[in-house]
Short mmCIF file of C-alpha atoms in Angstrom, two decimals:
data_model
loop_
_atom_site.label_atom_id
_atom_site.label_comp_id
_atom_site.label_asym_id
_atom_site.label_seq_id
_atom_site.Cartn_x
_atom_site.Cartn_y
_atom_site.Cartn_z
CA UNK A 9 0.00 0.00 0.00
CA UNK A 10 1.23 3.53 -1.25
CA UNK A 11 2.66 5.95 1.78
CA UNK A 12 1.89 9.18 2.19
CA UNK A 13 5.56 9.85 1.66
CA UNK A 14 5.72 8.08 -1.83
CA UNK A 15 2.80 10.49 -2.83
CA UNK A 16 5.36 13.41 -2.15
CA UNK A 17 7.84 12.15 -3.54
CA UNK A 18 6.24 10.89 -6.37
CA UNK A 19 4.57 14.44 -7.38
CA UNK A 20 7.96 16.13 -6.32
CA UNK A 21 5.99 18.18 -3.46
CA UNK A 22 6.52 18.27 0.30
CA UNK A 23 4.72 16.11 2.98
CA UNK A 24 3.07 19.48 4.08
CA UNK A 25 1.43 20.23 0.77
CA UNK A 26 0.33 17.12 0.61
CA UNK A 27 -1.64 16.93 4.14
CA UNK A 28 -3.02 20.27 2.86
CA UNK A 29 -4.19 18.49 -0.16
CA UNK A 30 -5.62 15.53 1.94
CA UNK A 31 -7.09 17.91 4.36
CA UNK A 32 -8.83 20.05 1.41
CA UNK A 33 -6.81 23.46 2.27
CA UNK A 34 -8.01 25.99 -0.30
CA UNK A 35 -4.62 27.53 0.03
CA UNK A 36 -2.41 25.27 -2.29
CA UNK A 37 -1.37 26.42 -5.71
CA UNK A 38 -3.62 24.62 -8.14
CA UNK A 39 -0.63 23.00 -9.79
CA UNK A 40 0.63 21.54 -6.81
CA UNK A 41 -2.95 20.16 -5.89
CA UNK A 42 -3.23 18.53 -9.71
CA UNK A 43 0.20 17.11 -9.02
CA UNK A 44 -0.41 15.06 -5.73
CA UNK A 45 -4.02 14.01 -7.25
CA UNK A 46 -2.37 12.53 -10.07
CA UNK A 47 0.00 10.93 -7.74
CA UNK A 48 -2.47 9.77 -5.31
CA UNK A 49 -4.56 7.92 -8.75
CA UNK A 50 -0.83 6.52 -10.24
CA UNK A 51 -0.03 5.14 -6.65
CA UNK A 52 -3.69 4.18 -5.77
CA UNK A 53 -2.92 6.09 -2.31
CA UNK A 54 -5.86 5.94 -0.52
CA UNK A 55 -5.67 8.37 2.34
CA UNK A 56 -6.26 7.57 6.01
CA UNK A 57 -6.20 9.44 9.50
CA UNK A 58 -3.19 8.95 10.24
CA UNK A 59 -1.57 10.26 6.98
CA UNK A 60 -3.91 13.52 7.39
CA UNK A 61 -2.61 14.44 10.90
CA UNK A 62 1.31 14.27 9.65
CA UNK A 63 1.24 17.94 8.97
CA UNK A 64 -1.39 19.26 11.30
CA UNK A 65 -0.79 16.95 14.49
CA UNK A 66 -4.60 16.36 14.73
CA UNK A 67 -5.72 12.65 14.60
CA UNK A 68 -8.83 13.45 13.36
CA UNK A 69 -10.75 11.47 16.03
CA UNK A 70 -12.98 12.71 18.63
CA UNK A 71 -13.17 10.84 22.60
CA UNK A 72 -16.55 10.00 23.86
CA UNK A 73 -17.05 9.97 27.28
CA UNK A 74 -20.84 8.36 28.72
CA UNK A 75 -21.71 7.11 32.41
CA UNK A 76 -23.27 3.43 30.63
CA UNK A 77 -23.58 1.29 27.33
CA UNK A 78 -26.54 -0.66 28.53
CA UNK A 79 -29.37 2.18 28.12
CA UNK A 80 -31.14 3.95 25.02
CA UNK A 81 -30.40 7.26 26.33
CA UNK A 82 -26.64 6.85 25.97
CA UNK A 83 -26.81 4.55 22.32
CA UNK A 84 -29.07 8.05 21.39
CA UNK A 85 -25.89 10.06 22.70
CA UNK A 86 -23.11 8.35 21.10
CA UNK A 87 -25.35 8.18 17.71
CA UNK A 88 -25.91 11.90 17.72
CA UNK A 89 -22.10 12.83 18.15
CA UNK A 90 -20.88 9.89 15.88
CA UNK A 91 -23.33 10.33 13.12
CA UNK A 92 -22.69 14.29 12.88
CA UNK A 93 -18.70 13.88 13.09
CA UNK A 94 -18.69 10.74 10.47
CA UNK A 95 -19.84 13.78 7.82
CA UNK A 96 -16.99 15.49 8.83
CA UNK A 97 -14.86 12.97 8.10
CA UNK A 98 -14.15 12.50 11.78
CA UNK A 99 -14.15 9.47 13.80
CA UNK A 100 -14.88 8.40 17.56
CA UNK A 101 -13.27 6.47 20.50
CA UNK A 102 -16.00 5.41 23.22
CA UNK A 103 -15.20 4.77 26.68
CA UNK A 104 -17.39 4.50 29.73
CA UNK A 105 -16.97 6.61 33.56
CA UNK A 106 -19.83 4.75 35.47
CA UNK A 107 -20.79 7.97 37.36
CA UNK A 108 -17.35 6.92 39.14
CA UNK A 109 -14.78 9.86 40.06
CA UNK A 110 -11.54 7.58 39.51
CA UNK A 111 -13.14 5.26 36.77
CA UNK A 112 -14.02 8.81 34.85
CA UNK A 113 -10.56 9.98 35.43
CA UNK A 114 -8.97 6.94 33.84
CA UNK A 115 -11.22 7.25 31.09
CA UNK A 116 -10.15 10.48 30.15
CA UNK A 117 -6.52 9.68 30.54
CA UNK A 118 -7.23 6.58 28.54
CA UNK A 119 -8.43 9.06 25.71
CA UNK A 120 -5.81 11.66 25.72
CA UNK A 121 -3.31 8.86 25.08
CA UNK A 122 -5.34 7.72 21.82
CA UNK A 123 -4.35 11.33 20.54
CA UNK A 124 -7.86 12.60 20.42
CA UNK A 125 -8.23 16.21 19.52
CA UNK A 126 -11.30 16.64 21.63
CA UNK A 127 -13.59 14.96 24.13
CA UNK A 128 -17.64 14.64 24.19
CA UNK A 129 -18.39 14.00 28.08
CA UNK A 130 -21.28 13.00 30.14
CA UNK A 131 -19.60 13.56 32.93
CA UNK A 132 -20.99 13.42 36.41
CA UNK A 133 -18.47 12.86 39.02
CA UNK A 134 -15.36 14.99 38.09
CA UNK A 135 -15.35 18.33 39.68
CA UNK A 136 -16.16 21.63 37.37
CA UNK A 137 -12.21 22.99 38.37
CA UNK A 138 -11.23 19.53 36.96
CA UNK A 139 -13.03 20.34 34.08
CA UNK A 140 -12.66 23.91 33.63
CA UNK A 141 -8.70 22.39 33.52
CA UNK A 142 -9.04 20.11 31.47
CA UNK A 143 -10.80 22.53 28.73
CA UNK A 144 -7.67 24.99 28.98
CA UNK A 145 -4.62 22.75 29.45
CA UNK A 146 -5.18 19.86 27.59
CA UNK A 147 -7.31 19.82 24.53
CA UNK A 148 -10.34 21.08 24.08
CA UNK A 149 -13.92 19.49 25.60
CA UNK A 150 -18.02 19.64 25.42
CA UNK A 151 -20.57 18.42 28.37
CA UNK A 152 -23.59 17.10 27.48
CA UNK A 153 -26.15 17.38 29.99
CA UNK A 154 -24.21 19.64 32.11
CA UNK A 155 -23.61 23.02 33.23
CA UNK A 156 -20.36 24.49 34.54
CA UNK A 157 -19.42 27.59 35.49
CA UNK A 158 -16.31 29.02 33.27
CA UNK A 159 -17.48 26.33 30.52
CA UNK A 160 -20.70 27.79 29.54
CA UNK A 161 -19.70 27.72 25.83
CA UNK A 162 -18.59 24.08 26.04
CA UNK A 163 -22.08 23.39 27.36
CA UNK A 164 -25.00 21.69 25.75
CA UNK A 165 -27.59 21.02 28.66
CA UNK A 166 -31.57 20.27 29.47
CA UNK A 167 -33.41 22.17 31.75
CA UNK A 168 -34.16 19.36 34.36
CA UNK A 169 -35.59 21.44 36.55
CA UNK A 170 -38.22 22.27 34.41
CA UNK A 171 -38.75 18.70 33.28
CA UNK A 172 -39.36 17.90 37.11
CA UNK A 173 -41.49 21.05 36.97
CA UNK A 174 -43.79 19.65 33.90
CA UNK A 175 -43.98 15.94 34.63
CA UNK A 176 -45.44 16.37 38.83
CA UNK A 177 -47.47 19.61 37.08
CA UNK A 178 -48.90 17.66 35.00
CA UNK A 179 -50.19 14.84 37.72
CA UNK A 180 -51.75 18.11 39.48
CA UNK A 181 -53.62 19.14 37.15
CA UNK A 182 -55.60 16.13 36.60
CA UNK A 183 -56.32 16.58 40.36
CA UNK A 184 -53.74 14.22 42.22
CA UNK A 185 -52.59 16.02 45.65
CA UNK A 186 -50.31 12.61 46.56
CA UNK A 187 -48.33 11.87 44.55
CA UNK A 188 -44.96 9.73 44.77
CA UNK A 189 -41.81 9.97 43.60
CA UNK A 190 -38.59 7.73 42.39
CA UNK A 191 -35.44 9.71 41.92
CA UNK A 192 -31.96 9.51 40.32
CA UNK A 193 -29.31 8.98 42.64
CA UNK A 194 -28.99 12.51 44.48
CA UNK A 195 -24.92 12.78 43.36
CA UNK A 196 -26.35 12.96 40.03
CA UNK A 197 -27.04 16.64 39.13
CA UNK A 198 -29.56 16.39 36.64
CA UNK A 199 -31.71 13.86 39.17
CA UNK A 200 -31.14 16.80 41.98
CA UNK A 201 -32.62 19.16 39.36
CA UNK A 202 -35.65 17.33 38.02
CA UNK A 203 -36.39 16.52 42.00
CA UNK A 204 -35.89 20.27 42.32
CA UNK A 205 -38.78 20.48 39.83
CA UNK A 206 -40.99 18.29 41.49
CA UNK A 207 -40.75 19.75 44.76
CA UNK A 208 -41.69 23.69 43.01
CA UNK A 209 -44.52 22.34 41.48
CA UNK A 210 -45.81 20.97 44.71
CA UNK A 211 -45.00 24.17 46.59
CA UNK A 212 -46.64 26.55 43.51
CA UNK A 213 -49.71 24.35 44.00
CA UNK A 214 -50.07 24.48 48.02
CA UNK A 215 -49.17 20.54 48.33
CA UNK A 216 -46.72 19.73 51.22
CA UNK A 217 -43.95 17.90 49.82
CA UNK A 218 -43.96 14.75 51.87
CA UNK A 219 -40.31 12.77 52.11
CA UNK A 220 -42.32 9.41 52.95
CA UNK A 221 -43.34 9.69 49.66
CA UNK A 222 -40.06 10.33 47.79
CA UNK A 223 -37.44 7.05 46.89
CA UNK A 224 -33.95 7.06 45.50
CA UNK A 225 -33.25 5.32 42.81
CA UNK A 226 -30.00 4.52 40.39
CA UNK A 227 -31.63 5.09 37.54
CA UNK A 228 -31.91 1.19 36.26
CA UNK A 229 -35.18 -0.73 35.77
CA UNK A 230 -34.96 -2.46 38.94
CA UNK A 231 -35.09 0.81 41.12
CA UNK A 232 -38.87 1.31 39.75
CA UNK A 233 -39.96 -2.25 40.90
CA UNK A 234 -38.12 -1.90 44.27
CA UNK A 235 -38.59 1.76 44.56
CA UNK A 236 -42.66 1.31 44.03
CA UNK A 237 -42.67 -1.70 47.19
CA UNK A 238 -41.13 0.55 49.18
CA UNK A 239 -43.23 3.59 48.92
CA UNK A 240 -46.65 1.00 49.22
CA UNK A 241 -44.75 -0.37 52.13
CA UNK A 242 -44.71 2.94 53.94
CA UNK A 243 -48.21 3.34 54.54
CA UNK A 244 -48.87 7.11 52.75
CA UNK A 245 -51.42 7.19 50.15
CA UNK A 246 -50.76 8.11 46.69
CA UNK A 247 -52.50 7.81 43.53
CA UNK A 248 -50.09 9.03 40.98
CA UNK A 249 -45.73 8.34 40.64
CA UNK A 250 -43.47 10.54 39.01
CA UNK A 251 -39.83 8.69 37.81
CA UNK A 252 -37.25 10.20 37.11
CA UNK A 253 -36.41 8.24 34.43
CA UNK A 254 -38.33 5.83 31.50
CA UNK A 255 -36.35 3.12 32.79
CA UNK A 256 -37.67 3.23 36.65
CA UNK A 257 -41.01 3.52 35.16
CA UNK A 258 -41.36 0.68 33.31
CA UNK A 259 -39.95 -0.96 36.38
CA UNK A 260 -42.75 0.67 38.37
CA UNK A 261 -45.34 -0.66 35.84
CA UNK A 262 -44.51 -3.79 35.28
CA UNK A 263 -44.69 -4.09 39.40
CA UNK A 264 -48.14 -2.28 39.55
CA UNK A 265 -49.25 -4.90 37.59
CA UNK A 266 -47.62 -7.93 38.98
CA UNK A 267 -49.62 -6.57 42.02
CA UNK A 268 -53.04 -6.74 40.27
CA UNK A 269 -52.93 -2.94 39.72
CA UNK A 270 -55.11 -1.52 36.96
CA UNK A 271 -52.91 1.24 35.20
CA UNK A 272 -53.76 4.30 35.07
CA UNK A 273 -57.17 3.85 37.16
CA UNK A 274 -55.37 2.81 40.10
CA UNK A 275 -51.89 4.47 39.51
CA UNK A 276 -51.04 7.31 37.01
CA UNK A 277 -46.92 7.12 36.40
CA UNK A 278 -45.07 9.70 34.52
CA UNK A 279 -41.58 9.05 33.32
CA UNK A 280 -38.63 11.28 31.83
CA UNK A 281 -36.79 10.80 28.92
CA UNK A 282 -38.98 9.83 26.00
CA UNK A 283 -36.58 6.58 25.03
CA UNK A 284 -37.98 4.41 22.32
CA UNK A 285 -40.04 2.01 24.37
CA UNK A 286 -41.74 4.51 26.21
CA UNK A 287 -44.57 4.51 23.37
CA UNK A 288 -43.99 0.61 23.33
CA UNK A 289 -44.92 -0.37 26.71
CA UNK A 290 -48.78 -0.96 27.82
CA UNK A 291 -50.35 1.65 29.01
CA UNK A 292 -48.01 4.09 26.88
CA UNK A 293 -46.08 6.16 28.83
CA UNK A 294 -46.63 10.16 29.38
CA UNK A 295 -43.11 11.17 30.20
CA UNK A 296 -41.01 14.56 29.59
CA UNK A 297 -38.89 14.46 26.34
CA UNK A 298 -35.26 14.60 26.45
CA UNK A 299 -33.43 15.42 23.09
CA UNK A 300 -30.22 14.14 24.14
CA UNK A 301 -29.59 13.50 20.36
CA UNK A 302 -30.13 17.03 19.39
CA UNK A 303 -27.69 17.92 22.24
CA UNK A 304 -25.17 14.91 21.24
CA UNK A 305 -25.46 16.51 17.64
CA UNK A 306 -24.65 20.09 18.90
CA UNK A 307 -21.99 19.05 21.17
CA UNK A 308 -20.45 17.64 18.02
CA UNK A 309 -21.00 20.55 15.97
CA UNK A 310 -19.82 22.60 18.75
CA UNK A 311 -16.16 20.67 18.51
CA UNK A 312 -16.13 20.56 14.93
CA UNK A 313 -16.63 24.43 15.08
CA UNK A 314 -13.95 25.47 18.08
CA UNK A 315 -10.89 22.66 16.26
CA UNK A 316 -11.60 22.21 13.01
CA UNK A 317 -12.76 25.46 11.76
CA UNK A 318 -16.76 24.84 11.09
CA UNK A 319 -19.43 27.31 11.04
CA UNK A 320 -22.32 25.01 12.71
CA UNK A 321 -25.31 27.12 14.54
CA UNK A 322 -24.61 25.45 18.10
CA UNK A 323 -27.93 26.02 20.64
CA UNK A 324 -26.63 25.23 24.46
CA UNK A 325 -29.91 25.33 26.10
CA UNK A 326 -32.65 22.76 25.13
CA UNK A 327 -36.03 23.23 26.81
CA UNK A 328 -38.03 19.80 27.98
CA UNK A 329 -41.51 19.05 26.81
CA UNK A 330 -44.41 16.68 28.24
CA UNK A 331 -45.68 13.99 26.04
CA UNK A 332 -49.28 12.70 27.40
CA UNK A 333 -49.94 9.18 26.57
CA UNK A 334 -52.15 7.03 28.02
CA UNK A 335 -50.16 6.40 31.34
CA UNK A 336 -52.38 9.28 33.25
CA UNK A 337 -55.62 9.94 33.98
CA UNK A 338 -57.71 12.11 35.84
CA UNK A 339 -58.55 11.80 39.75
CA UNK A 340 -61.24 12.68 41.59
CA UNK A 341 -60.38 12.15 44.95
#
């Protein structure tokens, strides 16, 4: 297989002007450029990463950083930024931080040494100074999901708050007064948020928030079935569950029903997310939507802008809205 270096020497250029060639630089002489195309079609050079970063010391490859594999919320993540850097020509390295300080720390070290020019994060445990650091120091980073101080262009984030807000606002409306709750694990930001939610939309409607009725969950399937025992095991009413994810609901519903619930006439549940199944399980769940591909797509766009010299519209704020299924219902008590 042709080298880069036979191409220049070959079309009696240097290795530069040929990465500029490869790389699609409108600044080389158009004699130059017909030279090393002519060499690349003798030689049947077929270019590759490697051979494009000789001159520019980019790889060409991006680091993806997510807290799990096993859910659709984070297969929707790594298709939005993969998908939108593959038309740049770009490609991705995946690795996994498991909401774990020293296991997200190793990850990103793991990444660096791969020569990525960038990283996409979901990061949860590493501190904002550790990131804010990592941004100016090293090489250059985006946060989906998250919000730090000093990285507010580097940014693409939900308002969880106001997804907390819509999905228990939505249960009082349709005349609930208990209702329960299943939570993210509280060292999870975006699960404090959403609670954060909840909690406002009781207090705007003059229902005490009740702590008997709250659970904390990990965010897995399991938490919904557990988390749902445990709150009927406490002896406080409710007729209506927020989760604060898709997956804990489905947990919660499957449960309800292994109980001999009726769903929604004896439970309403409300979910967060808006994953693929959520209009796939029975009843079909209301939840809040969360475009975590739109924001995996303008994280990408956002990197592709600040290294590689795109123009990309990047939005950093994405507003959560409440899809009503058949999950709910009206109560009259």
């Amino acid at each position: 297989m042709a080298t880069i270096y036979q191409v220049a020497e070959r079309a009696g250029v240097s290795l530069s002007t040929v990465s500029r060639v490869l790389n699609g630089k409108t600044t080389v002489n158009a004699t130059l450029k017909a030279k090393v195309e002519k060499a690349m079609l003798e030689l049947n050079y077929r270019p590759n990463s490697v051979a494009r970063s000789l001159a520019t010391s980019r790889s060409d490859s991006v680091g993806i950083l997510v807290s799990e594999l096993n859910t659709p919320f984070f297969g929707d993540l790594m298709q939005g930024v993969e998908s939108t850097l593959r038309v740049a020509d770009k490609h991705v390295i995946i690795t996994v931080g498991h909401n774990n300080l020293e296991t997200e720390q190793d990850a990103v070290e793991f990444l660096i040494s791969r020569n990525c020019d960038a990283l996409i994060m979901h990061a949860e445990a590493m501190r904002d100074e550790d990131l804010v650091a990592l941004n100016e120091k090293r090489l250059p980073i985006a946060l989906v999901n998250r919000q730090v101080t000093g990285l507010e262009n580097n940014c693409i984030a939900l308002d969880n708050e106001k997804g907390g807000y819509l999905a228990t606002s939505h249960l009082l409306e349709l005349g609930h007064k208990d209702i329960a709750y299943i939570s993210g694990p509280m060292k999870i930001r975006d699960a404090c948020h959403r609670l954060k939610g909840h909690k406002r939309a009781l207090e705007e409607a003059g229902v005490p928030y009740n702590p008997m009725l709250t659970y904390e969950g990990k965010y897995e399937e399991e938490d919904g079935k557990i988390g749902l025992l445990e709150l009927l095991s406490r002896d406080t009413p409710f007729s209506a569950l927020v989760c604060a994810n898709d997956w804990m609901a489905s947990g919660a519903m499957s449960c309800a029903r292994d109980l001999g619930m009726s769903l929604p006439q004896d439970l309403s549940i409300v979910g967060f997310d808006d994953v693929v199944f959520a209009h796939h399980v029975y009843p079909r769940l209301t939840t809040v939507s969360n475009p975590i591909a739109d924001m995996a797509k303008m994280s990408a766009q956002y990197i592709l802008n600040t290294l590689y010299g795109h123009t990309h519209h990047v939005q950093h704020l994405f507003e959560p809205t409440l899809v009503v299924r058949e999950s709910t219902m009206a109560h009259d008590g």
